[in-house]
PDB file of C-alpha atoms in Angstrom:
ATOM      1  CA  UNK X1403      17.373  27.373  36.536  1.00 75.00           C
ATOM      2  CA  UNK X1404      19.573  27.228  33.299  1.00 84.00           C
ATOM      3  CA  UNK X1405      17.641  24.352  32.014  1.00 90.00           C
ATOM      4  CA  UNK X1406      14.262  26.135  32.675  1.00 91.00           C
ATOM      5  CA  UNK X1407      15.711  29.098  30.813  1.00 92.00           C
ATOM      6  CA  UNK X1408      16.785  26.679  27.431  1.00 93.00           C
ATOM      7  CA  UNK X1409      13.650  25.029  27.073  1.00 94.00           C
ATOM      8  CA  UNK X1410      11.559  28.374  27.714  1.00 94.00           C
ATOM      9  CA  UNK X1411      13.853  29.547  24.796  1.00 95.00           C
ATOM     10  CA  UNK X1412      13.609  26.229  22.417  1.00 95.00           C
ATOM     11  CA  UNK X1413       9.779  26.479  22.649  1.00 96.00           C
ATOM     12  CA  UNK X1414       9.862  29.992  21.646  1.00 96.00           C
ATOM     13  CA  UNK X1415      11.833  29.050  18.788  1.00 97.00           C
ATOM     14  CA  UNK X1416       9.365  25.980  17.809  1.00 97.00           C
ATOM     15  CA  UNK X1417       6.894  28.310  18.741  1.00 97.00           C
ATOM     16  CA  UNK X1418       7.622  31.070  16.042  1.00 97.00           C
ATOM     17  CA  UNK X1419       8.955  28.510  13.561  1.00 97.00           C
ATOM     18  CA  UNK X1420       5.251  27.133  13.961  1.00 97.00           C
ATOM     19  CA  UNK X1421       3.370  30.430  13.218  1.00 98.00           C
ATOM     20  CA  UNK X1422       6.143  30.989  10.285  1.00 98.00           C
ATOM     21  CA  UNK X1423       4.778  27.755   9.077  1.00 98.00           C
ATOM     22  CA  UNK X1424       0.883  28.603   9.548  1.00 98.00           C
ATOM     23  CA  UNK X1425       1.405  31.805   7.899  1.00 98.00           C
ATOM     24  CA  UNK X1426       3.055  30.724   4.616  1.00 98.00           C
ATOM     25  CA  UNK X1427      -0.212  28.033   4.314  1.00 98.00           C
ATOM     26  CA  UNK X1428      -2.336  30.668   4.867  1.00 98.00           C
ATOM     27  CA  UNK X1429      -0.946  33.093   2.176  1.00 98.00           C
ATOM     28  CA  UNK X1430      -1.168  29.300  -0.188  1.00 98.00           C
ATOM     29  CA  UNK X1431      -4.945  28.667   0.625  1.00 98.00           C
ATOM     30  CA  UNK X1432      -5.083  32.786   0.448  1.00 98.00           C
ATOM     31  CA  UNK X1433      -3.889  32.883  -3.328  1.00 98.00           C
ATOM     32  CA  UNK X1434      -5.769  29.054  -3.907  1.00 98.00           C
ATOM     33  CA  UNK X1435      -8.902  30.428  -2.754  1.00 98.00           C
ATOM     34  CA  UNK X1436      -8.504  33.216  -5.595  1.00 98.00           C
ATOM     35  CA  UNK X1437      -7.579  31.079  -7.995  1.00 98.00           C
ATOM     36  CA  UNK X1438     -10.891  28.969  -7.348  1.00 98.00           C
ATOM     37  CA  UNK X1439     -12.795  31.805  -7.385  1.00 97.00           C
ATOM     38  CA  UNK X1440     -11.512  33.329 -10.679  1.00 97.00           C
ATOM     39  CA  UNK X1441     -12.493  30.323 -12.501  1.00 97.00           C
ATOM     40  CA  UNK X1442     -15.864  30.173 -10.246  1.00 97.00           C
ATOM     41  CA  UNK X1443     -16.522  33.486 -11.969  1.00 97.00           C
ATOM     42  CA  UNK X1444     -15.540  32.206 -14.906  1.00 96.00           C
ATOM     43  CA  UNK X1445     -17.465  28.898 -14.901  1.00 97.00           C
ATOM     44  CA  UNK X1446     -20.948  31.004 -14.010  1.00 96.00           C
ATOM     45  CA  UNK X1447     -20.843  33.213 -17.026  1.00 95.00           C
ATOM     46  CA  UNK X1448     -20.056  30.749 -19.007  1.00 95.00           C
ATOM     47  CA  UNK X1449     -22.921  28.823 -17.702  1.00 96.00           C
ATOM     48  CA  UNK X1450     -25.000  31.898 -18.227  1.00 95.00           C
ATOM     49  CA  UNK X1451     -24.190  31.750 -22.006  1.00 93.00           C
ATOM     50  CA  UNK X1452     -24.628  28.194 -22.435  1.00 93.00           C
ATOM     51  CA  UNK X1453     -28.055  28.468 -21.181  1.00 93.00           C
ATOM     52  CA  UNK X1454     -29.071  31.533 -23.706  1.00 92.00           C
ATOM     53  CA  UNK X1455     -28.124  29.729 -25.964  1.00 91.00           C
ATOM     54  CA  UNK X1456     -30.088  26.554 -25.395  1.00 88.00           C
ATOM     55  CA  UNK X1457     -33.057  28.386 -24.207  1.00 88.00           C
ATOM     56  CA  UNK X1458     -32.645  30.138 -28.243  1.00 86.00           C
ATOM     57  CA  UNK X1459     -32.095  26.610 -30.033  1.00 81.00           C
ATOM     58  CA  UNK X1460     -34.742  25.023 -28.108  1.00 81.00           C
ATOM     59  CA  UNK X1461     -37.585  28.012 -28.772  1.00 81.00           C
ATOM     60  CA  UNK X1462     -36.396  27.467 -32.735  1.00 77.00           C
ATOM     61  CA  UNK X1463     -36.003  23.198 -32.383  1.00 73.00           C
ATOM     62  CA  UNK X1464     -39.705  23.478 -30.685  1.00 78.00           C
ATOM     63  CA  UNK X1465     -41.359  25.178 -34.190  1.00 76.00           C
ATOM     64  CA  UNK X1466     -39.750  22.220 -36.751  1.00 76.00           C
ATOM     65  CA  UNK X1467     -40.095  18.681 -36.538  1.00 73.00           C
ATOM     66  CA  UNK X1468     -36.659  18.055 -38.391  1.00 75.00           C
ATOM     67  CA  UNK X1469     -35.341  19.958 -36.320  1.00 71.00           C
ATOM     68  CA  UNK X1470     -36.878  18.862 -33.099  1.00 72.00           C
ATOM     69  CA  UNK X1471     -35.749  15.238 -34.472  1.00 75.00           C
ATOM     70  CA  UNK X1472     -31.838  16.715 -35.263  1.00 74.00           C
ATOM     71  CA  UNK X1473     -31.645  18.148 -31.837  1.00 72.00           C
ATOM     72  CA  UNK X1474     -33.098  14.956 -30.056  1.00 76.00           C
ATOM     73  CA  UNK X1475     -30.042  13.433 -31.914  1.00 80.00           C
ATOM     74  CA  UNK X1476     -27.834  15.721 -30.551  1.00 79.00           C
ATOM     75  CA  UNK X1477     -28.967  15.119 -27.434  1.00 80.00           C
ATOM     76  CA  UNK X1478     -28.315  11.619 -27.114  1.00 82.00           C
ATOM     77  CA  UNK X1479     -25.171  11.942 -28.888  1.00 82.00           C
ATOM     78  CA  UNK X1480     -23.488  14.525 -26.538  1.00 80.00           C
ATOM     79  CA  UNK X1481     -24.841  12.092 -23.259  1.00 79.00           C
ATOM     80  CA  UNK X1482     -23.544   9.218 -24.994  1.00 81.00           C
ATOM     81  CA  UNK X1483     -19.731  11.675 -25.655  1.00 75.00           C
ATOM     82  CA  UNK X1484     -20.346  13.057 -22.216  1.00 73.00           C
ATOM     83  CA  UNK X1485     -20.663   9.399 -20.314  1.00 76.00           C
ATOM     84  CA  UNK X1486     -17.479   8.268 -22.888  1.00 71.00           C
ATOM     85  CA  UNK X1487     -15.437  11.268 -22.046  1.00 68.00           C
ATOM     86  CA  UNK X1488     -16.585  10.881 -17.822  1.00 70.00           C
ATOM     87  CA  UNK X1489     -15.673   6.971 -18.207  1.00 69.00           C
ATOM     88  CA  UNK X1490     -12.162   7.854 -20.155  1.00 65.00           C
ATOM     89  CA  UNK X1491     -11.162  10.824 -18.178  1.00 57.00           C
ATOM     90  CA  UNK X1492     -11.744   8.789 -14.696  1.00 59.00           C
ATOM     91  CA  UNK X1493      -8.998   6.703 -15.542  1.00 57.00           C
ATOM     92  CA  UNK X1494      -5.762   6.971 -13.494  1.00 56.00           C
ATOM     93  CA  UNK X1495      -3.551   7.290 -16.467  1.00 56.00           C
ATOM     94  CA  UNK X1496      -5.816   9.745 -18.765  1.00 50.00           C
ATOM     95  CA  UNK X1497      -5.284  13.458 -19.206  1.00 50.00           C
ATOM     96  CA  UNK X1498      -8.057  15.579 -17.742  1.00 50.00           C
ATOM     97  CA  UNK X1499      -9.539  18.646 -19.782  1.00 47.00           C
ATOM     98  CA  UNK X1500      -7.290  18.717 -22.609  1.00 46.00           C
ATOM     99  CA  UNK X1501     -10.125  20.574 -24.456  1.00 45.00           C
ATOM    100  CA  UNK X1502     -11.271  23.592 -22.642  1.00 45.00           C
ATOM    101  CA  UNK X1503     -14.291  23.337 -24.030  1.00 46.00           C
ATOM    102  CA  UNK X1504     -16.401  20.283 -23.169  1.00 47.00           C
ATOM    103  CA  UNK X1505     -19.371  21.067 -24.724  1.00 45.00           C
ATOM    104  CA  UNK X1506     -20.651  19.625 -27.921  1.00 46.00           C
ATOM    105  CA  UNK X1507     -20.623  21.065 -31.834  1.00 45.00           C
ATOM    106  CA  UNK X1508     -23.967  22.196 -32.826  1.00 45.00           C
ATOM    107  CA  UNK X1509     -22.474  23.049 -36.600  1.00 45.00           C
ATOM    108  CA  UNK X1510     -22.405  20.113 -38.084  1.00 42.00           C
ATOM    109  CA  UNK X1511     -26.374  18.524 -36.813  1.00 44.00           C
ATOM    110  CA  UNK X1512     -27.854  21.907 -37.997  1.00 43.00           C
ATOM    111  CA  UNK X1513     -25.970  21.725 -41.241  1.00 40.00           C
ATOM    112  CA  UNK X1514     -27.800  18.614 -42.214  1.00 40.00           C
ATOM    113  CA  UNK X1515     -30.975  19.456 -41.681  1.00 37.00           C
TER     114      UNK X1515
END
């Protein structure tokens, strides 16, 4: 009867040393979770301005031919930086987003032309 007793009691132990367990990862995926979705938020809008603002350079590329030809350049430029940066940055031993912003310069193509 003694026996029964001790391991009723040592699976009530492992039992609530368990659920202390389960609850501590679910208050880490809890604050994870909000992490991921401040920079969700974050990611969208910035999306959302990225998109203005190529839907405004393309209207004003689409009425000039050099500029239509500049922005066709900058085009294949940023895939070409994109696909180097993608290659580079998939590398074991590279750094991953030290630039917070990936996206390319538009200055220095619409200064030229």
């Amino acid at each position: 009867m003694i026996k029964n007793r001790e391991a009723a009691n040592l699976s009530r132990k492992k039992k609530k040393a368990r659920l202390e367990e389960v609850t501590e990862q679910l208050a880490s995926l809890q604050i994870q979770k909000q992490q991921y979705d401040e920079q969700l938020k974050h990611l969208s809008s910035h999306h959302i301005v990225l998109s203005t603002q190529l839907s405004l350079l393309s209207s004003i590329v689409k009425d000039s031919p050099t500029l239509s030809a500049a922005f066709l350049l900058l085009v294949s430029s940023a895939a070409t930086n994109n696909n180097k940066r993608n290659s580079i940055s998939s590398s074991p031993d590279s750094p991953r987003n030290k630039n917070s912003s990936n996206s390319p310069s538009l200055r220095p193509v619409c200064a030229q032309a």
